[in-house]
């Protein structure tokens, strides 16, 4: 539990970041890279092992709100406050595609996952999704080596016209389900307080999990059927699918705005204002 390395960018705030995936057969030190998005619309790639900034790109004219690596680590996808999504090459620094489907609403999530090449009847070895603050989720199939990017599905979730009792609307969040291929999980402001499981094959919601409040953060465990949800009411909920009983933990003193499982799924990080807690998942 010690600070290993620190990067500082003057006069800019870091809005989002993502670790570069580690290729199979690659030593850990060779793939220790982080991409970070900033309030001036720039993206910076940092090498942890060499403790230096390797690349700076400027694909956006507004603040970044989401960033992610492709599953092979060769592409960076970024979303801005204006709803535009940029596709950039972190080796050359070039941005070669801009998607405006979510234009006008800030991007809240970008996430990538692997797929079989002809899954869902479309080419590509990768699925990725973009979620915007207006409760819309777009799902794409891509093959960046062939410059192919095809819209696979478009989701819009209803909400009441007036948010009673809410001074700030909860974010729209979506994530691919690690234990259910072709399914994504969505939480956000809506008609009910719930987590929705949507099947890309059936084109419909196949499962719902009732929540006590609207979610502020979401993370799905890559190693077990667990999802973690953070709430503005200073609560963290850990739940094993829809059938399992929920486990609630009130350890934070402010809204839990970030939940994140480690790649092994053994630990969970949660953040609230100036608090960062580390949880260990016990076997049950």
Tab-separated table of C-alpha atoms in Angstrom:
chain	number	residue	atom	x	y	z
A	1	UNK	CA	0.000	0.000	0.000
A	2	UNK	CA	2.463	2.640	-1.163
A	3	UNK	CA	2.442	5.225	-3.936
A	4	UNK	CA	4.486	3.771	-6.809
A	5	UNK	CA	4.336	6.503	-9.458
A	6	UNK	CA	2.475	9.743	-9.992
A	7	UNK	CA	1.780	11.809	-13.127
A	8	UNK	CA	0.709	15.425	-12.956
A	9	UNK	CA	-0.786	17.566	-15.717
A	10	UNK	CA	-0.924	21.218	-14.758
A	11	UNK	CA	-4.129	23.247	-15.109
A	12	UNK	CA	-6.180	20.268	-16.361
A	13	UNK	CA	-8.372	17.795	-14.542
A	14	UNK	CA	-8.310	14.089	-15.348
A	15	UNK	CA	-11.894	13.021	-16.087
A	16	UNK	CA	-11.451	9.332	-16.960
A	17	UNK	CA	-8.774	6.676	-17.443
A	18	UNK	CA	-8.267	3.057	-18.490
A	19	UNK	CA	-5.528	0.428	-18.258
A	20	UNK	CA	-4.193	-1.097	-21.446
A	21	UNK	CA	-5.114	-4.800	-21.682
A	22	UNK	CA	-2.214	-7.188	-21.241
A	23	UNK	CA	-1.680	-9.349	-24.349
A	24	UNK	CA	-1.376	-13.076	-23.787
A	25	UNK	CA	2.262	-14.089	-23.345
A	26	UNK	CA	3.418	-10.544	-22.603
A	27	UNK	CA	5.403	-9.725	-19.503
A	28	UNK	CA	3.638	-7.430	-17.084
A	29	UNK	CA	6.199	-4.625	-17.384
A	30	UNK	CA	5.718	-4.509	-21.162
A	31	UNK	CA	2.041	-3.614	-20.967
A	32	UNK	CA	1.845	-1.216	-18.050
A	33	UNK	CA	0.173	1.663	-19.823
A	34	UNK	CA	-2.659	3.958	-18.803
A	35	UNK	CA	-4.689	6.225	-21.073
A	36	UNK	CA	-6.275	9.279	-19.459
A	37	UNK	CA	-8.793	11.837	-20.724
A	38	UNK	CA	-8.688	15.487	-19.678
A	39	UNK	CA	-10.906	18.530	-19.400
A	40	UNK	CA	-9.272	20.257	-22.394
A	41	UNK	CA	-10.240	17.443	-24.801
A	42	UNK	CA	-6.810	15.805	-24.824
A	43	UNK	CA	-5.833	12.175	-24.290
A	44	UNK	CA	-2.505	11.227	-22.757
A	45	UNK	CA	-0.879	7.778	-22.725
A	46	UNK	CA	1.427	7.117	-19.770
A	47	UNK	CA	3.979	4.340	-19.342
A	48	UNK	CA	4.006	3.124	-15.741
A	49	UNK	CA	7.228	1.131	-16.105
A	50	UNK	CA	9.135	4.055	-17.663
A	51	UNK	CA	7.317	6.713	-15.597
A	52	UNK	CA	6.786	9.007	-18.564
A	53	UNK	CA	4.103	10.331	-20.879
A	54	UNK	CA	4.476	8.602	-24.253
A	55	UNK	CA	1.782	10.291	-26.314
A	56	UNK	CA	-0.640	13.198	-26.327
A	57	UNK	CA	-3.647	13.352	-28.657
A	58	UNK	CA	-6.355	15.977	-29.063
A	59	UNK	CA	-9.404	14.261	-30.614
A	60	UNK	CA	-12.038	16.337	-28.789
A	61	UNK	CA	-12.855	20.038	-28.482
A	62	UNK	CA	-14.607	19.579	-25.124
A	63	UNK	CA	-13.870	17.712	-21.902
A	64	UNK	CA	-13.590	13.936	-22.096
A	65	UNK	CA	-16.048	11.919	-20.029
A	66	UNK	CA	-15.153	8.296	-20.942
A	67	UNK	CA	-12.186	6.417	-22.388
A	68	UNK	CA	-11.374	2.761	-23.075
A	69	UNK	CA	-8.860	0.567	-24.892
A	70	UNK	CA	-9.984	-1.960	-27.468
A	71	UNK	CA	-9.622	-5.560	-26.310
A	72	UNK	CA	-6.239	-5.920	-28.061
A	73	UNK	CA	-4.980	-2.579	-26.729
A	74	UNK	CA	-4.312	-1.207	-30.221
A	75	UNK	CA	-7.164	1.328	-30.327
A	76	UNK	CA	-8.393	4.003	-27.925
A	77	UNK	CA	-12.082	4.920	-27.884
A	78	UNK	CA	-13.021	8.163	-26.163
A	79	UNK	CA	-16.234	10.043	-25.506
A	80	UNK	CA	-16.771	13.714	-24.798
A	81	UNK	CA	-19.168	16.010	-23.001
A	82	UNK	CA	-20.786	16.804	-26.361
A	83	UNK	CA	-21.639	13.151	-27.056
A	84	UNK	CA	-19.066	12.580	-29.795
A	85	UNK	CA	-17.057	9.340	-29.753
A	86	UNK	CA	-13.536	9.327	-31.243
A	87	UNK	CA	-11.542	6.293	-32.399
A	88	UNK	CA	-7.783	6.866	-32.223
A	89	UNK	CA	-4.553	4.948	-32.773
A	90	UNK	CA	-2.291	5.244	-29.691
A	91	UNK	CA	0.785	4.305	-31.755
A	92	UNK	CA	0.470	7.049	-34.379
A	93	UNK	CA	-1.635	9.529	-32.409
A	94	UNK	CA	-4.109	9.781	-35.302
A	95	UNK	CA	-7.890	9.923	-34.860
A	96	UNK	CA	-9.425	8.067	-37.808
A	97	UNK	CA	-13.133	7.978	-36.977
A	98	UNK	CA	-15.676	10.221	-35.225
A	99	UNK	CA	-19.119	8.861	-34.331
A	100	UNK	CA	-21.886	11.396	-33.707
A	101	UNK	CA	-24.794	9.047	-32.880
A	102	UNK	CA	-24.934	10.280	-29.251
A	103	UNK	CA	-24.283	13.920	-30.147
A	104	UNK	CA	-25.756	16.383	-27.663
A	105	UNK	CA	-25.555	14.220	-24.546
A	106	UNK	CA	-22.368	13.473	-22.547
A	107	UNK	CA	-20.917	9.990	-22.929
A	108	UNK	CA	-20.956	8.236	-19.546
A	109	UNK	CA	-19.492	4.796	-20.401
A	110	UNK	CA	-17.405	3.167	-23.136
A	111	UNK	CA	-16.623	-0.531	-22.761
A	112	UNK	CA	-15.183	-3.226	-25.039
A	113	UNK	CA	-15.411	-7.016	-25.010
A	114	UNK	CA	-14.294	-9.854	-27.281
A	115	UNK	CA	-16.645	-11.802	-29.539
A	116	UNK	CA	-16.481	-14.595	-32.095
A	117	UNK	CA	-15.957	-13.162	-35.562
A	118	UNK	CA	-19.477	-13.859	-36.916
A	119	UNK	CA	-21.416	-13.617	-33.663
A	120	UNK	CA	-24.776	-11.859	-34.128
A	121	UNK	CA	-24.418	-12.186	-37.902
A	122	UNK	CA	-21.859	-9.386	-38.260
A	123	UNK	CA	-18.112	-9.338	-38.868
A	124	UNK	CA	-15.611	-8.281	-36.255
A	125	UNK	CA	-13.744	-9.681	-33.298
A	126	UNK	CA	-14.933	-7.087	-30.802
A	127	UNK	CA	-18.096	-5.636	-29.344
A	128	UNK	CA	-18.142	-2.241	-27.723
A	129	UNK	CA	-20.817	-0.035	-26.250
A	130	UNK	CA	-21.283	3.657	-25.623
A	131	UNK	CA	-23.757	5.022	-23.087
A	132	UNK	CA	-24.895	8.633	-22.889
A	133	UNK	CA	-26.561	10.656	-20.148
A	134	UNK	CA	-29.894	10.687	-22.005
A	135	UNK	CA	-30.406	6.950	-21.255
A	136	UNK	CA	-29.302	5.701	-24.657
A	137	UNK	CA	-26.911	2.808	-25.298
A	138	UNK	CA	-25.384	1.945	-28.667
A	139	UNK	CA	-23.700	-1.423	-29.261
A	140	UNK	CA	-21.160	-1.867	-32.059
A	141	UNK	CA	-19.267	-4.685	-33.748
A	142	UNK	CA	-15.842	-3.699	-35.046
A	143	UNK	CA	-12.764	-4.929	-36.866
A	144	UNK	CA	-10.376	-2.009	-36.690
A	145	UNK	CA	-7.718	-3.666	-38.890
A	146	UNK	CA	-10.273	-3.638	-41.711
A	147	UNK	CA	-11.695	-0.250	-40.669
A	148	UNK	CA	-15.105	-1.824	-40.035
A	149	UNK	CA	-17.517	-0.558	-37.400
A	150	UNK	CA	-21.177	-1.594	-37.555
A	151	UNK	CA	-24.049	-0.589	-35.297
A	152	UNK	CA	-25.487	-3.774	-33.797
A	153	UNK	CA	-28.172	-2.446	-31.455
A	154	UNK	CA	-29.613	0.798	-30.134
A	155	UNK	CA	-31.310	0.983	-26.743
A	156	UNK	CA	-33.390	3.825	-25.308
A	157	UNK	CA	-34.760	3.625	-21.773
A	158	UNK	CA	-37.854	5.489	-20.614
A	159	UNK	CA	-37.971	7.803	-17.613
A	160	UNK	CA	-40.620	9.940	-15.893
A	161	UNK	CA	-40.815	13.577	-17.065
A	162	UNK	CA	-40.030	14.930	-13.589
A	163	UNK	CA	-37.372	13.594	-11.241
A	164	UNK	CA	-39.162	13.922	-7.909
A	165	UNK	CA	-36.840	14.291	-4.954
A	166	UNK	CA	-33.672	14.212	-7.087
A	167	UNK	CA	-31.495	17.310	-7.296
A	168	UNK	CA	-29.067	15.536	-9.640
A	169	UNK	CA	-30.096	12.776	-12.026
A	170	UNK	CA	-28.224	9.483	-11.554
A	171	UNK	CA	-25.916	8.536	-14.433
A	172	UNK	CA	-26.798	6.152	-17.230
A	173	UNK	CA	-24.446	3.156	-16.940
A	174	UNK	CA	-24.078	-0.045	-18.958
A	175	UNK	CA	-21.641	-2.957	-18.926
A	176	UNK	CA	-21.234	-6.251	-20.762
A	177	UNK	CA	-22.108	-9.217	-18.554
A	178	UNK	CA	-18.984	-11.412	-18.075
A	179	UNK	CA	-20.940	-14.557	-17.210
A	180	UNK	CA	-23.729	-14.252	-19.809
A	181	UNK	CA	-22.390	-13.966	-23.377
A	182	UNK	CA	-24.295	-11.451	-25.488
A	183	UNK	CA	-25.931	-9.711	-22.522
A	184	UNK	CA	-25.443	-6.242	-21.102
A	185	UNK	CA	-26.553	-4.742	-17.797
A	186	UNK	CA	-28.026	-1.248	-17.576
A	187	UNK	CA	-28.795	1.024	-14.606
A	188	UNK	CA	-29.965	4.618	-14.626
A	189	UNK	CA	-32.810	6.987	-13.937
A	190	UNK	CA	-36.013	5.317	-15.078
A	191	UNK	CA	-39.566	4.313	-14.283
A	192	UNK	CA	-38.309	1.862	-11.637
A	193	UNK	CA	-35.213	1.527	-9.460
A	194	UNK	CA	-33.674	-1.582	-11.020
A	195	UNK	CA	-30.825	-3.178	-12.937
A	196	UNK	CA	-31.854	-4.473	-16.361
A	197	UNK	CA	-30.265	-7.431	-18.169
A	198	UNK	CA	-30.665	-6.985	-21.945
A	199	UNK	CA	-30.017	-9.822	-24.416
A	200	UNK	CA	-28.438	-8.780	-27.710
A	201	UNK	CA	-29.670	-12.031	-29.266
A	202	UNK	CA	-33.300	-11.767	-28.137
A	203	UNK	CA	-33.378	-7.952	-28.438
A	204	UNK	CA	-35.199	-7.611	-25.132
A	205	UNK	CA	-34.805	-7.281	-21.377
A	206	UNK	CA	-34.559	-10.820	-19.997
A	207	UNK	CA	-34.020	-10.150	-16.296
A	208	UNK	CA	-34.579	-7.394	-13.751
A	209	UNK	CA	-33.070	-6.848	-10.310
A	210	UNK	CA	-34.868	-4.477	-7.977
A	211	UNK	CA	-32.693	-1.844	-6.281
A	212	UNK	CA	-33.402	0.238	-3.164
A	213	UNK	CA	-32.268	3.471	-4.840
A	214	UNK	CA	-31.138	4.711	-8.235
A	215	UNK	CA	-27.585	3.524	-8.913
A	216	UNK	CA	-24.659	5.932	-9.001
A	217	UNK	CA	-22.019	3.339	-9.982
A	218	UNK	CA	-21.874	-0.215	-11.294
A	219	UNK	CA	-19.307	-2.988	-11.713
A	220	UNK	CA	-19.687	-6.641	-12.738
A	221	UNK	CA	-17.326	-9.273	-11.360
A	222	UNK	CA	-15.318	-11.007	-14.133
A	223	UNK	CA	-14.789	-14.175	-12.084
A	224	UNK	CA	-18.193	-14.855	-10.474
A	225	UNK	CA	-21.870	-13.978	-10.915
A	226	UNK	CA	-21.671	-10.852	-8.761
A	227	UNK	CA	-22.547	-7.253	-9.446
A	228	UNK	CA	-21.641	-4.319	-7.233
A	229	UNK	CA	-23.788	-1.194	-7.165
A	230	UNK	CA	-23.022	2.096	-5.431
A	231	UNK	CA	-25.745	4.522	-4.353
A	232	UNK	CA	-25.989	8.190	-3.460
A	233	UNK	CA	-27.274	7.081	-0.070
A	234	UNK	CA	-23.700	6.019	0.914
A	235	UNK	CA	-24.499	2.351	0.355
A	236	UNK	CA	-22.669	-0.416	-1.527
A	237	UNK	CA	-24.690	-3.446	-2.607
A	238	UNK	CA	-23.133	-6.758	-3.606
A	239	UNK	CA	-25.537	-9.203	-5.234
A	240	UNK	CA	-25.148	-12.627	-6.837
A	241	UNK	CA	-27.460	-12.429	-9.860
A	242	UNK	CA	-31.211	-11.958	-9.565
A	243	UNK	CA	-31.783	-15.026	-7.404
A	244	UNK	CA	-29.192	-14.350	-4.730
A	245	UNK	CA	-29.901	-12.251	-1.628
A	246	UNK	CA	-28.398	-8.739	-1.638
A	247	UNK	CA	-25.643	-7.770	0.803
A	248	UNK	CA	-25.581	-4.088	1.730
A	249	UNK	CA	-22.609	-2.265	3.256
A	250	UNK	CA	-22.761	1.258	4.686
A	251	UNK	CA	-19.072	2.089	5.076
A	252	UNK	CA	-18.877	5.341	3.093
A	253	UNK	CA	-19.733	8.863	4.272
A	254	UNK	CA	-20.807	10.207	0.877
A	255	UNK	CA	-22.312	9.104	-2.435
A	256	UNK	CA	-20.538	6.038	-3.859
A	257	UNK	CA	-19.657	7.353	-7.306
A	258	UNK	CA	-17.303	4.540	-8.356
A	259	UNK	CA	-17.280	0.735	-8.047
A	260	UNK	CA	-14.641	-1.377	-9.757
A	261	UNK	CA	-13.772	-5.070	-9.471
A	262	UNK	CA	-10.165	-6.098	-10.039
A	263	UNK	CA	-9.528	-8.347	-13.099
A	264	UNK	CA	-9.280	-11.378	-10.802
A	265	UNK	CA	-12.626	-10.533	-9.237
A	266	UNK	CA	-11.248	-11.060	-5.732
A	267	UNK	CA	-11.271	-7.409	-4.705
A	268	UNK	CA	-13.595	-4.479	-5.188
A	269	UNK	CA	-12.655	-0.795	-5.056
A	270	UNK	CA	-15.289	1.784	-4.151
A	271	UNK	CA	-14.874	5.552	-4.023
A	272	UNK	CA	-16.898	8.347	-2.438
A	273	UNK	CA	-15.653	11.950	-2.371
A	274	UNK	CA	-12.221	11.636	-0.703
A	275	UNK	CA	-12.625	8.008	0.420
A	276	UNK	CA	-11.258	4.957	-1.383
A	277	UNK	CA	-12.140	1.578	0.133
A	278	UNK	CA	-10.810	-1.854	-0.843
A	279	UNK	CA	-13.061	-4.862	-0.268
A	280	UNK	CA	-12.137	-8.526	-0.490
A	281	UNK	CA	-14.758	-10.937	-1.801
A	282	UNK	CA	-14.987	-14.045	0.352
A	283	UNK	CA	-15.899	-17.397	-1.187
A	284	UNK	CA	-19.449	-18.596	-0.511
